[in-house]
Structures are given as C-alpha cells and as structure tokens.
mmCIF file of C-alpha atoms in Angstrom:
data_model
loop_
_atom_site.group_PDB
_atom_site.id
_atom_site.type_symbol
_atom_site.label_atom_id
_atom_site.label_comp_id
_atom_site.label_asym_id
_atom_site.label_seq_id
_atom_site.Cartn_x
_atom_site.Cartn_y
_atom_site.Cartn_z
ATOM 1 C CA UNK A 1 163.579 252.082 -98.899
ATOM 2 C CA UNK A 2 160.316 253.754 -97.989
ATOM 3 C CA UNK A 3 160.685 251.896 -93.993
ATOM 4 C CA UNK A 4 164.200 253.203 -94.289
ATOM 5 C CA UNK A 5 163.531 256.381 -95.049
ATOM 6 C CA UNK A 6 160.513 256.312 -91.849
ATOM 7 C CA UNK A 7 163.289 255.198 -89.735
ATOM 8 C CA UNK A 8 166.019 257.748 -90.046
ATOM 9 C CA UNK A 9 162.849 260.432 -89.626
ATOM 10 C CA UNK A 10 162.181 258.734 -86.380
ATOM 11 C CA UNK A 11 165.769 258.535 -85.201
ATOM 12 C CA UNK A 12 166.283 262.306 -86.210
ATOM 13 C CA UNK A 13 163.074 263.293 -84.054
ATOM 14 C CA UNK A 14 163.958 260.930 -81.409
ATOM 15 C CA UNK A 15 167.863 262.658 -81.395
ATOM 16 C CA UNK A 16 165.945 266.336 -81.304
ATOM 17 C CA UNK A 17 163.075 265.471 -78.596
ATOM 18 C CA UNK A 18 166.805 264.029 -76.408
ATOM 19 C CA UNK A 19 167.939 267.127 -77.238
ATOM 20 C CA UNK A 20 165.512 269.463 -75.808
ATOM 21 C CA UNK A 21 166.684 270.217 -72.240
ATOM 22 C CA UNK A 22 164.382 269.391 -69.514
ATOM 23 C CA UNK A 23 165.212 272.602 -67.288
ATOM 24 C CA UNK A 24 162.986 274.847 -70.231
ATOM 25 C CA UNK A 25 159.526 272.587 -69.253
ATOM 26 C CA UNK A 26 160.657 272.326 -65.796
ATOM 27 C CA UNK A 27 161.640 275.698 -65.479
ATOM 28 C CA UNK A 28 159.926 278.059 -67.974
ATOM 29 C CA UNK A 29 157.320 280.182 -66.725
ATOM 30 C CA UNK A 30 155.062 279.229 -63.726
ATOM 31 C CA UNK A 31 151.402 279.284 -64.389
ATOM 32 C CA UNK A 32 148.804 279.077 -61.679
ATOM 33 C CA UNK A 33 148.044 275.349 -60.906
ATOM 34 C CA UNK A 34 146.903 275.636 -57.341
ATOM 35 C CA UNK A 35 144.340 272.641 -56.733
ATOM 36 C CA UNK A 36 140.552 273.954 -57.491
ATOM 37 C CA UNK A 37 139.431 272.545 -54.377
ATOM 38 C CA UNK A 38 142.709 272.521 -52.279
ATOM 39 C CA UNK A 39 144.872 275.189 -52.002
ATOM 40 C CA UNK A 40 147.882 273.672 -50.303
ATOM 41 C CA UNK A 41 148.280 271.504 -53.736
ATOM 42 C CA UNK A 42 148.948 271.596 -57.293
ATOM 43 C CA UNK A 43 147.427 270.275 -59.930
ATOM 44 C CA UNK A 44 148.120 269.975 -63.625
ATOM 45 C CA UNK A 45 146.559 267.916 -66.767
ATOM 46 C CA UNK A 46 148.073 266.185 -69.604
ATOM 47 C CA UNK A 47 146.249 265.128 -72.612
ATOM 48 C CA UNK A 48 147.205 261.583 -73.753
ATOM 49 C CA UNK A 49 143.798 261.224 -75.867
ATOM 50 C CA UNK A 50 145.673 261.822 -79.236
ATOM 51 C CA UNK A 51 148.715 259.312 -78.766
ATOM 52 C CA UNK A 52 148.941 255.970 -80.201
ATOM 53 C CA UNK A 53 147.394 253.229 -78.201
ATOM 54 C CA UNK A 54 150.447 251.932 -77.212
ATOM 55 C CA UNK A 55 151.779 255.427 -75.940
ATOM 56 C CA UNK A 56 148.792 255.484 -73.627
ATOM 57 C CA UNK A 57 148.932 252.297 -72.253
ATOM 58 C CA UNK A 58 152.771 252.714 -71.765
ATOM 59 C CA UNK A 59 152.496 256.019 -70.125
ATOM 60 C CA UNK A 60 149.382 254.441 -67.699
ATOM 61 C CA UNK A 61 150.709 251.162 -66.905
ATOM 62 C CA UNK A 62 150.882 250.723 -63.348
ATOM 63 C CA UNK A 63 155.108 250.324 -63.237
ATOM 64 C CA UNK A 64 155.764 253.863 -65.018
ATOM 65 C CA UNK A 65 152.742 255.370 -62.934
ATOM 66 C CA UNK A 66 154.127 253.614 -59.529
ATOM 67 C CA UNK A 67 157.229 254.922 -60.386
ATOM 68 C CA UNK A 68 156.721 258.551 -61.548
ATOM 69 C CA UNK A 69 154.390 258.799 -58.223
ATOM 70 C CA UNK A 70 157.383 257.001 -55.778
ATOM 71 C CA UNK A 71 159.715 259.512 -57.305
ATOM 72 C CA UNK A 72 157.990 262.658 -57.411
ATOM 73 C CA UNK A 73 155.602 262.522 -55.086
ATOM 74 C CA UNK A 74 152.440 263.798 -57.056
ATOM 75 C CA UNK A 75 149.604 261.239 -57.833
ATOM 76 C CA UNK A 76 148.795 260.350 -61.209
ATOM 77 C CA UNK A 77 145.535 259.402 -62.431
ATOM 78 C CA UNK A 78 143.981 258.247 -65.691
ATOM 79 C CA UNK A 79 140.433 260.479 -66.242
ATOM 80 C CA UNK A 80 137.943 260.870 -69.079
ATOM 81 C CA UNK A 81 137.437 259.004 -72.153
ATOM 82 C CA UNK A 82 138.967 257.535 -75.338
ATOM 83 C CA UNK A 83 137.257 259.946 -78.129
ATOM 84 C CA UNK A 84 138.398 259.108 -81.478
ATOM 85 C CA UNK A 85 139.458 262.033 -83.833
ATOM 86 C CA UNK A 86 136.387 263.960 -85.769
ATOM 87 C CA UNK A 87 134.185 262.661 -83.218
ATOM 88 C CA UNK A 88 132.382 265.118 -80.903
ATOM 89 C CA UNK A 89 132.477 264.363 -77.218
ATOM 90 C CA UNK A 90 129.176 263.978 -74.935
ATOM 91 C CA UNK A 91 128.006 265.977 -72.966
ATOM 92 C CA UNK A 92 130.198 266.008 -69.623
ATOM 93 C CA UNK A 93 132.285 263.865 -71.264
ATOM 94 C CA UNK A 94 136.339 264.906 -71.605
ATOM 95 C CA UNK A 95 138.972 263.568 -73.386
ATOM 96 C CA UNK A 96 141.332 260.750 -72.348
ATOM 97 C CA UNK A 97 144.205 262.546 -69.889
ATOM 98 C CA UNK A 98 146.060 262.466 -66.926
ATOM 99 C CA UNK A 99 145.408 264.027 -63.582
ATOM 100 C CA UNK A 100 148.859 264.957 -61.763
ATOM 101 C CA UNK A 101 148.536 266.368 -58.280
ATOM 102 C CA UNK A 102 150.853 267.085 -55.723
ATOM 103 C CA UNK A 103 151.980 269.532 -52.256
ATOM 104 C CA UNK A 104 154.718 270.999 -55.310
ATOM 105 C CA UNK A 105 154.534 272.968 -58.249
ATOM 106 C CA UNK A 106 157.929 271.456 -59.004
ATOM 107 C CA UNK A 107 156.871 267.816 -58.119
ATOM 108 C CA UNK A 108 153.590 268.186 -60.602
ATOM 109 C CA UNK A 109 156.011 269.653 -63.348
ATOM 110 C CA UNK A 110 158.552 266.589 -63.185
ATOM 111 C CA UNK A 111 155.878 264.120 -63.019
ATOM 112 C CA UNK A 112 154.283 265.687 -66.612
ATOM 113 C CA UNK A 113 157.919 265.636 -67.852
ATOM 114 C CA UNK A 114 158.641 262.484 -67.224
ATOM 115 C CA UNK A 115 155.005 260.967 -68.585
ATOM 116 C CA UNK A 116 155.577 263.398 -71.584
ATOM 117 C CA UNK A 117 158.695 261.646 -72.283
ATOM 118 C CA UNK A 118 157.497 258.162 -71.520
ATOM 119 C CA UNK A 119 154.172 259.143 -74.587
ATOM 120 C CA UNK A 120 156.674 260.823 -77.045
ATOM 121 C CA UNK A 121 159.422 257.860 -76.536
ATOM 122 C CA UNK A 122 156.921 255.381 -76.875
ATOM 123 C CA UNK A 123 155.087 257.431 -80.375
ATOM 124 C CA UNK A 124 158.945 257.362 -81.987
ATOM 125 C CA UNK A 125 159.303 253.519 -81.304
ATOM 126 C CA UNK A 126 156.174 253.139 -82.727
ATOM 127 C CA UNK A 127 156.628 255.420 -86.039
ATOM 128 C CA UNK A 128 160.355 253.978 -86.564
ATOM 129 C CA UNK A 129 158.580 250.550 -86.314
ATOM 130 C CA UNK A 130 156.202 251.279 -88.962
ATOM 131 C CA UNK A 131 153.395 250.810 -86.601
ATOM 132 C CA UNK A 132 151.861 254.581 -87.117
ATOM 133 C CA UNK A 133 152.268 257.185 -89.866
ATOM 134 C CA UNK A 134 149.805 259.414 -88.290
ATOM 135 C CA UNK A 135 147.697 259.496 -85.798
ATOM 136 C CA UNK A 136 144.083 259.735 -85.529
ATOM 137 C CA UNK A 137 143.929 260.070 -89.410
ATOM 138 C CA UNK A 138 145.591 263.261 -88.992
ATOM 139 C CA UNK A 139 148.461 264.817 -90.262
ATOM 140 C CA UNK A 140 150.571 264.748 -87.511
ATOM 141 C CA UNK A 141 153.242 262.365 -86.658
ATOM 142 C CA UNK A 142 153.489 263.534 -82.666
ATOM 143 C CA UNK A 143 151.221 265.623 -81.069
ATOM 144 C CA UNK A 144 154.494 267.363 -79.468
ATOM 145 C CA UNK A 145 157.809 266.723 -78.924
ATOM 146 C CA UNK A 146 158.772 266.510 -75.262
ATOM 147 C CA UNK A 147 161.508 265.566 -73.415
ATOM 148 C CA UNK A 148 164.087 262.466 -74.422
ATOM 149 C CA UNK A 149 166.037 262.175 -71.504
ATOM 150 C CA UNK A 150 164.281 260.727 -68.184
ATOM 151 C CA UNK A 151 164.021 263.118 -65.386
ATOM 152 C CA UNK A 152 164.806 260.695 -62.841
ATOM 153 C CA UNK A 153 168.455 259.057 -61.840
ATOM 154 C CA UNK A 154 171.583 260.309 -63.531
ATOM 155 C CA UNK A 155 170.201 261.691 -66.268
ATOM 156 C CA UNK A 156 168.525 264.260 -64.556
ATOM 157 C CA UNK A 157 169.456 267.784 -65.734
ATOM 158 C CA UNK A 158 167.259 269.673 -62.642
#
C-alpha cells in the first residue's frame, strides 16, 4: 500500500507540474542573459547536478539534445561535474549543468523549458516507479517542478 500510496503522490505532482502553463517561464520577467563574451547572443544555465541519474542522462542524451537544438535553435551543452550532495566542490570546479546559448532570448528560454520538463518528467517516472524517494539523501522529492507539457508541436501554449 506504501508503493500505492508513492504512486498517486507522483501522479498528483506529475498532473500539477502539466498544469503549470508554460507562457509564466517563457514569459515572466526578462533577466539579462546577454552572452559574457558575445553580445549578439544569449546565454542561460540550468543545473541538472541534483536530479536522479536517470533525469540527467535523459535530459543529455544526444536525441532530446539534437532535438531541443533543431527546434529552437540554441546549443546545448553538458559542463562541469557530477558533485554528490554534502560534498564540497574543488577548486574551479562547478556543478553538473547545462549551457544553453542562442541569437534569442526567447529561443534560450524554450530550450530550458523544454530540458526542464524532459528532468522533472523523467524524476516523476522515476519516484512513481519506486526508483527514488529522495534525492541526494535529501529531503526533497524534485528539486522544482517545471513544465509538463512539451513546448514543441501541438502542445505548445507560446
């Protein structure tokens, strides 16, 4: 009853992360992410060091990162290092993420969406499965609830 009760937790997060709307992250307010180096290009981070293993290798295999580049145009690439929770990082070393970069603020916003959704789908699956409780021996069951719906195709609500 205890997997049971896991389950229906996961399916009621899953139905509330598919119910956030997608226009609030793509759409809310506009923070400076010029490139450092390049002005004519944005740039934006997302932290996948804290997901399960199998949300990180879902979110970087090269299908969903072929296809989040073909359809948004901004380049995605995998940067830093795994670094366990508790543990302190090296010096000059950061933390697992993902480097988005494109010529649009709007085209490095969807592209974050989209991989946001891809890591919080993939973290459900893996709680209803039984597969995580928490993660990194924390408390947490996410480490945020993004978007449920794709960004892409039909179900794009941009």
């Amino acid at each position: 009853n205890n997997n049971n009760n896991n389950i229906t937790q996961a399916q009621q997060a899953l139905a509330k992360a598919r119910a956030l709307s997608i226009s609030t992250t793509i759409q809310g307010p506009l923070p400076d992410l010029r490139h450092p180096t390049n002005p004519n290009y944005f740039y934006d981070e997302l932290d996948i060091n804290d997901y399960p293993p199998a949300a990180r290798a879902r979110a970087t295999q090269r299908d969903n990162i072929s296809r989040v580049t073909e359809e948004t145009g901004a380049a995605v690439i995998s940067r830093g290092v795994f670094i366990p929770s508790g543990k302190l990082s090296h010096s000059g070393e950061r933390r697992l993420h993902l480097a988005i970069e494109a010529s649009s603020l709007y085209a490095v916003k969807t592209a974050k969406a989209e991989l946001s959704r891809i890591l919080n789908e993939e973290t459900l699956q893996a709680a209803a499965s039984g597969r995580i409780s928490t993660l990194s021996g924390g408390s947490r069951v996410l480490p945020s609830l993004g978007l449920g719906t794709s960004v892409f195709g039909k179900y794009a609500n941009i």
